[in-house]
Amino acid sequence: MIAILLAYTSVAFVEWRYLRNNKRKKSTFLLVFGSISFLLLLSEFLFVMKDRFQIAVWVEAIFGPLERGILGRG
């Protein structure tokens, strides 16, 4: 979790320096940092829920019947 936070913090710092040096509008700051904040929260949520949320179950539910139909097993 700390590594994720450090990665997003470094990206936010680079973005902040770029936006400040190029005198961007306040709305641009809000858009950029809102996006970074949303993605950080989503990444942390997925990290915490990694044991409960497994993409393999969803992929099997979607593509399992298709695979059985193509291979003629069901």
PDB file of N, CA and C in Angstrom:
ATOM      1  N   MET A   1       0.824  -1.194   0.000  1.00  0.00           N
ATOM      2  CA  MET A   1       0.000   0.000   0.000  1.00  0.00           C
ATOM      3  C   MET A   1       0.865   1.253   0.000  1.00  0.00           C
ATOM      4  N   ILE A   2       1.973   1.184   0.711  1.00  0.00           N
ATOM      5  CA  ILE A   2       2.854   2.347   0.777  1.00  0.00           C
ATOM      6  C   ILE A   2       3.490   2.604  -0.582  1.00  0.00           C
ATOM      7  N   ALA A   3       3.844   1.534  -1.297  1.00  0.00           N
ATOM      8  CA  ALA A   3       4.438   1.694  -2.620  1.00  0.00           C
ATOM      9  C   ALA A   3       3.455   2.353  -3.589  1.00  0.00           C
ATOM     10  N   ILE A   4       2.197   1.966  -3.503  1.00  0.00           N
ATOM     11  CA  ILE A   4       1.175   2.580  -4.357  1.00  0.00           C
ATOM     12  C   ILE A   4       1.060   4.066  -4.039  1.00  0.00           C
ATOM     13  N   LEU A   5       1.021   4.389  -2.755  1.00  0.00           N
ATOM     14  CA  LEU A   5       0.923   5.785  -2.333  1.00  0.00           C
ATOM     15  C   LEU A   5       2.134   6.589  -2.788  1.00  0.00           C
ATOM     16  N   LEU A   6       3.330   6.023  -2.666  1.00  0.00           N
ATOM     17  CA  LEU A   6       4.537   6.733  -3.107  1.00  0.00           C
ATOM     18  C   LEU A   6       4.539   6.952  -4.618  1.00  0.00           C
ATOM     19  N   ALA A   7       4.082   5.966  -5.360  1.00  0.00           N
ATOM     20  CA  ALA A   7       4.024   6.106  -6.816  1.00  0.00           C
ATOM     21  C   ALA A   7       3.068   7.231  -7.220  1.00  0.00           C
ATOM     22  N   TYR A   8       1.882   7.253  -6.626  1.00  0.00           N
ATOM     23  CA  TYR A   8       0.917   8.299  -6.955  1.00  0.00           C
ATOM     24  C   TYR A   8       1.378   9.670  -6.459  1.00  0.00           C
ATOM     25  N   THR A   9       2.063   9.703  -5.323  1.00  0.00           N
ATOM     26  CA  THR A   9       2.580  10.969  -4.813  1.00  0.00           C
ATOM     27  C   THR A   9       3.635  11.533  -5.750  1.00  0.00           C
ATOM     28  N   SER A  10       4.502  10.683  -6.265  1.00  0.00           N
ATOM     29  CA  SER A  10       5.520  11.169  -7.196  1.00  0.00           C
ATOM     30  C   SER A  10       4.890  11.657  -8.498  1.00  0.00           C
ATOM     31  N   VAL A  11       3.883  10.962  -8.979  1.00  0.00           N
ATOM     32  CA  VAL A  11       3.185  11.415 -10.191  1.00  0.00           C
ATOM     33  C   VAL A  11       2.499  12.754  -9.928  1.00  0.00           C
ATOM     34  N   ALA A  12       1.860  12.882  -8.769  1.00  0.00           N
ATOM     35  CA  ALA A  12       1.176  14.126  -8.429  1.00  0.00           C
ATOM     36  C   ALA A  12       2.165  15.287  -8.318  1.00  0.00           C
ATOM     37  N   PHE A  13       3.336  15.027  -7.756  1.00  0.00           N
ATOM     38  CA  PHE A  13       4.343  16.080  -7.632  1.00  0.00           C
ATOM     39  C   PHE A  13       4.828  16.552  -8.995  1.00  0.00           C
ATOM     40  N   VAL A  14       5.089  15.605  -9.893  1.00  0.00           N
ATOM     41  CA  VAL A  14       5.528  15.960 -11.251  1.00  0.00           C
ATOM     42  C   VAL A  14       4.438  16.741 -11.970  1.00  0.00           C
ATOM     43  N   GLU A  15       3.199  16.298 -11.841  1.00  0.00           N
ATOM     44  CA  GLU A  15       2.081  17.008 -12.473  1.00  0.00           C
ATOM     45  C   GLU A  15       1.916  18.409 -11.890  1.00  0.00           C
ATOM     46  N   TRP A  16       2.020  18.523 -10.584  1.00  0.00           N
ATOM     47  CA  TRP A  16       1.883  19.822  -9.938  1.00  0.00           C
ATOM     48  C   TRP A  16       2.958  20.794 -10.431  1.00  0.00           C
ATOM     49  N   ARG A  17       4.204  20.319 -10.514  1.00  0.00           N
ATOM     50  CA  ARG A  17       5.291  21.178 -11.008  1.00  0.00           C
ATOM     51  C   ARG A  17       5.031  21.612 -12.440  1.00  0.00           C
ATOM     52  N   TYR A  18       4.598  20.688 -13.285  1.00  0.00           N
ATOM     53  CA  TYR A  18       4.318  21.021 -14.680  1.00  0.00           C
ATOM     54  C   TYR A  18       3.203  22.050 -14.786  1.00  0.00           C
ATOM     55  N   LEU A  19       2.108  21.814 -14.066  1.00  0.00           N
ATOM     56  CA  LEU A  19       0.969  22.723 -14.143  1.00  0.00           C
ATOM     57  C   LEU A  19       1.316  24.107 -13.601  1.00  0.00           C
ATOM     58  N   ARG A  20       2.098  24.151 -12.532  1.00  0.00           N
ATOM     59  CA  ARG A  20       2.471  25.433 -11.936  1.00  0.00           C
ATOM     60  C   ARG A  20       3.431  26.197 -12.846  1.00  0.00           C
ATOM     61  N   ASN A  21       4.414  25.509 -13.419  1.00  0.00           N
ATOM     62  CA  ASN A  21       5.401  26.174 -14.278  1.00  0.00           C
ATOM     63  C   ASN A  21       4.796  26.670 -15.583  1.00  0.00           C
ATOM     64  N   ASN A  22       3.778  25.996 -16.059  1.00  0.00           N
ATOM     65  CA  ASN A  22       3.143  26.407 -17.320  1.00  0.00           C
ATOM     66  C   ASN A  22       1.886  27.230 -17.104  1.00  0.00           C
ATOM     67  N   LYS A  23       1.648  27.644 -15.868  1.00  0.00           N
ATOM     68  CA  LYS A  23       0.549  28.551 -15.507  1.00  0.00           C
ATOM     69  C   LYS A  23      -0.796  28.085 -16.068  1.00  0.00           C
ATOM     70  N   ARG A  24      -1.167  26.863 -15.710  1.00  0.00           N
ATOM     71  CA  ARG A  24      -2.450  26.313 -16.150  1.00  0.00           C
ATOM     72  C   ARG A  24      -3.582  26.839 -15.276  1.00  0.00           C
ATOM     73  N   LYS A  25      -4.802  26.710 -15.791  1.00  0.00           N
ATOM     74  CA  LYS A  25      -5.973  27.209 -15.064  1.00  0.00           C
ATOM     75  C   LYS A  25      -6.303  26.331 -13.854  1.00  0.00           C
ATOM     76  N   LYS A  26      -7.098  26.906 -12.958  1.00  0.00           N
ATOM     77  CA  LYS A  26      -7.515  26.186 -11.763  1.00  0.00           C
ATOM     78  C   LYS A  26      -8.331  24.953 -12.123  1.00  0.00           C
ATOM     79  N   SER A  27      -9.132  25.053 -13.164  1.00  0.00           N
ATOM     80  CA  SER A  27      -9.944  23.903 -13.573  1.00  0.00           C
ATOM     81  C   SER A  27      -9.069  22.742 -14.040  1.00  0.00           C
ATOM     82  N   THR A  28      -7.933  23.052 -14.641  1.00  0.00           N
ATOM     83  CA  THR A  28      -7.008  22.009 -15.068  1.00  0.00           C
ATOM     84  C   THR A  28      -6.404  21.309 -13.853  1.00  0.00           C
ATOM     85  N   PHE A  29      -6.039  22.122 -12.823  1.00  0.00           N
ATOM     86  CA  PHE A  29      -5.535  21.543 -11.580  1.00  0.00           C
ATOM     87  C   PHE A  29      -6.571  20.597 -10.981  1.00  0.00           C
ATOM     88  N   LEU A  30      -7.817  21.045 -10.930  1.00  0.00           N
ATOM     89  CA  LEU A  30      -8.871  20.221 -10.345  1.00  0.00           C
ATOM     90  C   LEU A  30      -9.088  18.937 -11.133  1.00  0.00           C
ATOM     91  N   LEU A  31      -9.051  19.029 -12.437  1.00  0.00           N
ATOM     92  CA  LEU A  31      -9.232  17.850 -13.277  1.00  0.00           C
ATOM     93  C   LEU A  31      -8.093  16.854 -13.072  1.00  0.00           C
ATOM     94  N   VAL A  32      -6.864  17.338 -13.100  1.00  0.00           N
ATOM     95  CA  VAL A  32      -5.705  16.453 -12.969  1.00  0.00           C
ATOM     96  C   VAL A  32      -5.666  15.809 -11.585  1.00  0.00           C
ATOM     97  N   PHE A  33      -5.802  16.617 -10.540  1.00  0.00           N
ATOM     98  CA  PHE A  33      -5.687  16.062  -9.198  1.00  0.00           C
ATOM     99  C   PHE A  33      -6.936  15.282  -8.784  1.00  0.00           C
ATOM    100  N   GLY A  34      -8.065  15.605  -9.362  1.00  0.00           N
ATOM    101  CA  GLY A  34      -9.252  14.787  -9.149  1.00  0.00           C
ATOM    102  C   GLY A  34      -9.078  13.404  -9.760  1.00  0.00           C
ATOM    103  N   SER A  35      -8.506  13.364 -10.959  1.00  0.00           N
ATOM    104  CA  SER A  35      -8.245  12.080 -11.620  1.00  0.00           C
ATOM    105  C   SER A  35      -7.232  11.256 -10.833  1.00  0.00           C
ATOM    106  N   ILE A  36      -6.153  11.909 -10.390  1.00  0.00           N
ATOM    107  CA  ILE A  36      -5.134  11.208  -9.616  1.00  0.00           C
ATOM    108  C   ILE A  36      -5.733  10.673  -8.321  1.00  0.00           C
ATOM    109  N   SER A  37      -6.543  11.477  -7.657  1.00  0.00           N
ATOM    110  CA  SER A  37      -7.161  11.049  -6.398  1.00  0.00           C
ATOM    111  C   SER A  37      -8.095   9.863  -6.615  1.00  0.00           C
ATOM    112  N   PHE A  38      -8.912   9.934  -7.653  1.00  0.00           N
ATOM    113  CA  PHE A  38      -9.835   8.836  -7.952  1.00  0.00           C
ATOM    114  C   PHE A  38      -9.075   7.553  -8.246  1.00  0.00           C
ATOM    115  N   LEU A  39      -8.031   7.640  -9.060  1.00  0.00           N
ATOM    116  CA  LEU A  39      -7.261   6.454  -9.413  1.00  0.00           C
ATOM    117  C   LEU A  39      -6.505   5.895  -8.212  1.00  0.00           C
ATOM    118  N   LEU A  40      -6.032   6.779  -7.328  1.00  0.00           N
ATOM    119  CA  LEU A  40      -5.367   6.318  -6.108  1.00  0.00           C
ATOM    120  C   LEU A  40      -6.343   5.558  -5.221  1.00  0.00           C
ATOM    121  N   LEU A  41      -7.522   6.115  -5.020  1.00  0.00           N
ATOM    122  CA  LEU A  41      -8.516   5.430  -4.194  1.00  0.00           C
ATOM    123  C   LEU A  41      -8.921   4.088  -4.802  1.00  0.00           C
ATOM    124  N   LEU A  42      -9.086   4.055  -6.110  1.00  0.00           N
ATOM    125  CA  LEU A  42      -9.438   2.809  -6.785  1.00  0.00           C
ATOM    126  C   LEU A  42      -8.322   1.777  -6.650  1.00  0.00           C
ATOM    127  N   SER A  43      -7.083   2.197  -6.815  1.00  0.00           N
ATOM    128  CA  SER A  43      -5.952   1.277  -6.675  1.00  0.00           C
ATOM    129  C   SER A  43      -5.850   0.731  -5.260  1.00  0.00           C
ATOM    130  N   GLU A  44      -6.007   1.600  -4.273  1.00  0.00           N
ATOM    131  CA  GLU A  44      -5.950   1.145  -2.881  1.00  0.00           C
ATOM    132  C   GLU A  44      -7.106   0.199  -2.567  1.00  0.00           C
ATOM    133  N   PHE A  45      -8.296   0.500  -3.084  1.00  0.00           N
ATOM    134  CA  PHE A  45      -9.451  -0.371  -2.867  1.00  0.00           C
ATOM    135  C   PHE A  45      -9.209  -1.757  -3.460  1.00  0.00           C
ATOM    136  N   LEU A  46      -8.699  -1.795  -4.685  1.00  0.00           N
ATOM    137  CA  LEU A  46      -8.428  -3.088  -5.315  1.00  0.00           C
ATOM    138  C   LEU A  46      -7.326  -3.841  -4.591  1.00  0.00           C
ATOM    139  N   PHE A  47      -6.345  -3.122  -4.040  1.00  0.00           N
ATOM    140  CA  PHE A  47      -5.287  -3.775  -3.274  1.00  0.00           C
ATOM    141  C   PHE A  47      -5.848  -4.415  -2.008  1.00  0.00           C
ATOM    142  N   VAL A  48      -6.721  -3.680  -1.330  1.00  0.00           N
ATOM    143  CA  VAL A  48      -7.314  -4.208  -0.103  1.00  0.00           C
ATOM    144  C   VAL A  48      -8.247  -5.382  -0.406  1.00  0.00           C
ATOM    145  N   MET A  49      -8.970  -5.301  -1.491  1.00  0.00           N
ATOM    146  CA  MET A  49      -9.959  -6.318  -1.838  1.00  0.00           C
ATOM    147  C   MET A  49      -9.404  -7.433  -2.726  1.00  0.00           C
ATOM    148  N   LYS A  50      -8.097  -7.534  -2.873  1.00  0.00           N
ATOM    149  CA  LYS A  50      -7.537  -8.499  -3.823  1.00  0.00           C
ATOM    150  C   LYS A  50      -7.873  -9.946  -3.473  1.00  0.00           C
ATOM    151  N   ASP A  51      -8.100 -10.249  -2.211  1.00  0.00           N
ATOM    152  CA  ASP A  51      -8.461 -11.616  -1.850  1.00  0.00           C
ATOM    153  C   ASP A  51      -9.929 -11.914  -2.138  1.00  0.00           C
ATOM    154  N   ARG A  52     -10.762 -10.897  -2.071  1.00  0.00           N
ATOM    155  CA  ARG A  52     -12.202 -11.097  -2.287  1.00  0.00           C
ATOM    156  C   ARG A  52     -12.605 -10.904  -3.746  1.00  0.00           C
ATOM    157  N   PHE A  53     -11.924 -10.015  -4.428  1.00  0.00           N
ATOM    158  CA  PHE A  53     -12.262  -9.715  -5.814  1.00  0.00           C
ATOM    159  C   PHE A  53     -11.251 -10.398  -6.722  1.00  0.00           C
ATOM    160  N   GLN A  54     -11.715 -11.417  -7.415  1.00  0.00           N
ATOM    161  CA  GLN A  54     -10.830 -12.132  -8.322  1.00  0.00           C
ATOM    162  C   GLN A  54     -11.429 -12.091  -9.720  1.00  0.00           C
ATOM    163  N   ILE A  55     -10.667 -11.567 -10.630  1.00  0.00           N
ATOM    164  CA  ILE A  55     -11.151 -11.370 -11.990  1.00  0.00           C
ATOM    165  C   ILE A  55     -11.378 -12.713 -12.699  1.00  0.00           C
ATOM    166  N   ALA A  56     -10.678 -13.762 -12.274  1.00  0.00           N
ATOM    167  CA  ALA A  56     -10.821 -15.067 -12.931  1.00  0.00           C
ATOM    168  C   ALA A  56     -12.248 -15.597 -12.836  1.00  0.00           C
ATOM    169  N   VAL A  57     -12.922 -15.342 -11.733  1.00  0.00           N
ATOM    170  CA  VAL A  57     -14.304 -15.798 -11.559  1.00  0.00           C
ATOM    171  C   VAL A  57     -15.207 -15.134 -12.594  1.00  0.00           C
ATOM    172  N   TRP A  58     -15.014 -13.832 -12.806  1.00  0.00           N
ATOM    173  CA  TRP A  58     -15.835 -13.102 -13.767  1.00  0.00           C
ATOM    174  C   TRP A  58     -15.523 -13.524 -15.203  1.00  0.00           C
ATOM    175  N   VAL A  59     -14.259 -13.736 -15.497  1.00  0.00           N
ATOM    176  CA  VAL A  59     -13.879 -14.157 -16.846  1.00  0.00           C
ATOM    177  C   VAL A  59     -14.452 -15.538 -17.140  1.00  0.00           C
ATOM    178  N   GLU A  60     -14.388 -16.431 -16.170  1.00  0.00           N
ATOM    179  CA  GLU A  60     -14.950 -17.773 -16.347  1.00  0.00           C
ATOM    180  C   GLU A  60     -16.463 -17.712 -16.543  1.00  0.00           C
ATOM    181  N   ALA A  61     -17.119 -16.841 -15.795  1.00  0.00           N
ATOM    182  CA  ALA A  61     -18.575 -16.723 -15.918  1.00  0.00           C
ATOM    183  C   ALA A  61     -18.976 -16.196 -17.288  1.00  0.00           C
ATOM    184  N   ILE A  62     -18.179 -15.333 -17.850  1.00  0.00           N
ATOM    185  CA  ILE A  62     -18.512 -14.736 -19.143  1.00  0.00           C
ATOM    186  C   ILE A  62     -18.103 -15.637 -20.302  1.00  0.00           C
ATOM    187  N   PHE A  63     -16.865 -16.115 -20.259  1.00  0.00           N
ATOM    188  CA  PHE A  63     -16.332 -16.839 -21.409  1.00  0.00           C
ATOM    189  C   PHE A  63     -16.418 -18.360 -21.286  1.00  0.00           C
ATOM    190  N   GLY A  64     -16.766 -18.866 -20.112  1.00  0.00           N
ATOM    191  CA  GLY A  64     -16.893 -20.313 -19.943  1.00  0.00           C
ATOM    192  C   GLY A  64     -17.923 -20.926 -20.875  1.00  0.00           C
ATOM    193  N   PRO A  65     -19.151 -20.401 -20.898  1.00  0.00           N
ATOM    194  CA  PRO A  65     -20.150 -20.965 -21.824  1.00  0.00           C
ATOM    195  C   PRO A  65     -19.741 -20.838 -23.293  1.00  0.00           C
ATOM    196  N   LEU A  66     -19.074 -19.746 -23.625  1.00  0.00           N
ATOM    197  CA  LEU A  66     -18.613 -19.561 -25.002  1.00  0.00           C
ATOM    198  C   LEU A  66     -17.570 -20.612 -25.351  1.00  0.00           C
ATOM    199  N   GLU A  67     -16.643 -20.862 -24.441  1.00  0.00           N
ATOM    200  CA  GLU A  67     -15.614 -21.867 -24.686  1.00  0.00           C
ATOM    201  C   GLU A  67     -16.219 -23.262 -24.818  1.00  0.00           C
ATOM    202  N   ARG A  68     -17.158 -23.588 -23.925  1.00  0.00           N
ATOM    203  CA  ARG A  68     -17.811 -24.903 -24.015  1.00  0.00           C
ATOM    204  C   ARG A  68     -18.578 -25.058 -25.332  1.00  0.00           C
ATOM    205  N   GLY A  69     -19.184 -23.976 -25.791  1.00  0.00           N
ATOM    206  CA  GLY A  69     -19.908 -24.029 -27.055  1.00  0.00           C
ATOM    207  C   GLY A  69     -18.985 -24.229 -28.247  1.00  0.00           C
ATOM    208  N   ILE A  70     -17.844 -23.559 -28.225  1.00  0.00           N
ATOM    209  CA  ILE A  70     -16.891 -23.682 -29.326  1.00  0.00           C
ATOM    210  C   ILE A  70     -16.252 -25.063 -29.348  1.00  0.00           C
ATOM    211  N   LEU A  71     -15.885 -25.568 -28.175  1.00  0.00           N
ATOM    212  CA  LEU A  71     -15.219 -26.862 -28.111  1.00  0.00           C
ATOM    213  C   LEU A  71     -16.199 -28.028 -28.117  1.00  0.00           C
ATOM    214  N   GLY A  72     -17.492 -27.737 -28.006  1.00  0.00           N
ATOM    215  CA  GLY A  72     -18.513 -28.796 -28.084  1.00  0.00           C
ATOM    216  C   GLY A  72     -18.592 -29.647 -26.838  1.00  0.00           C
ATOM    217  N   ARG A  73     -18.330 -29.043 -25.688  1.00  0.00           N
ATOM    218  CA  ARG A  73     -18.367 -29.824 -24.440  1.00  0.00           C
ATOM    219  C   ARG A  73     -19.650 -29.580 -23.648  1.00  0.00           C
ATOM    220  N   GLY A  74     -20.619 -29.043 -24.204  1.00  0.00           N
ATOM    221  CA  GLY A  74     -21.728 -28.861 -23.312  1.00  0.00           C
ATOM    222  C   GLY A  74     -22.940 -28.354 -23.898  1.00  0.00           C
TER     223      GLY A  74
END
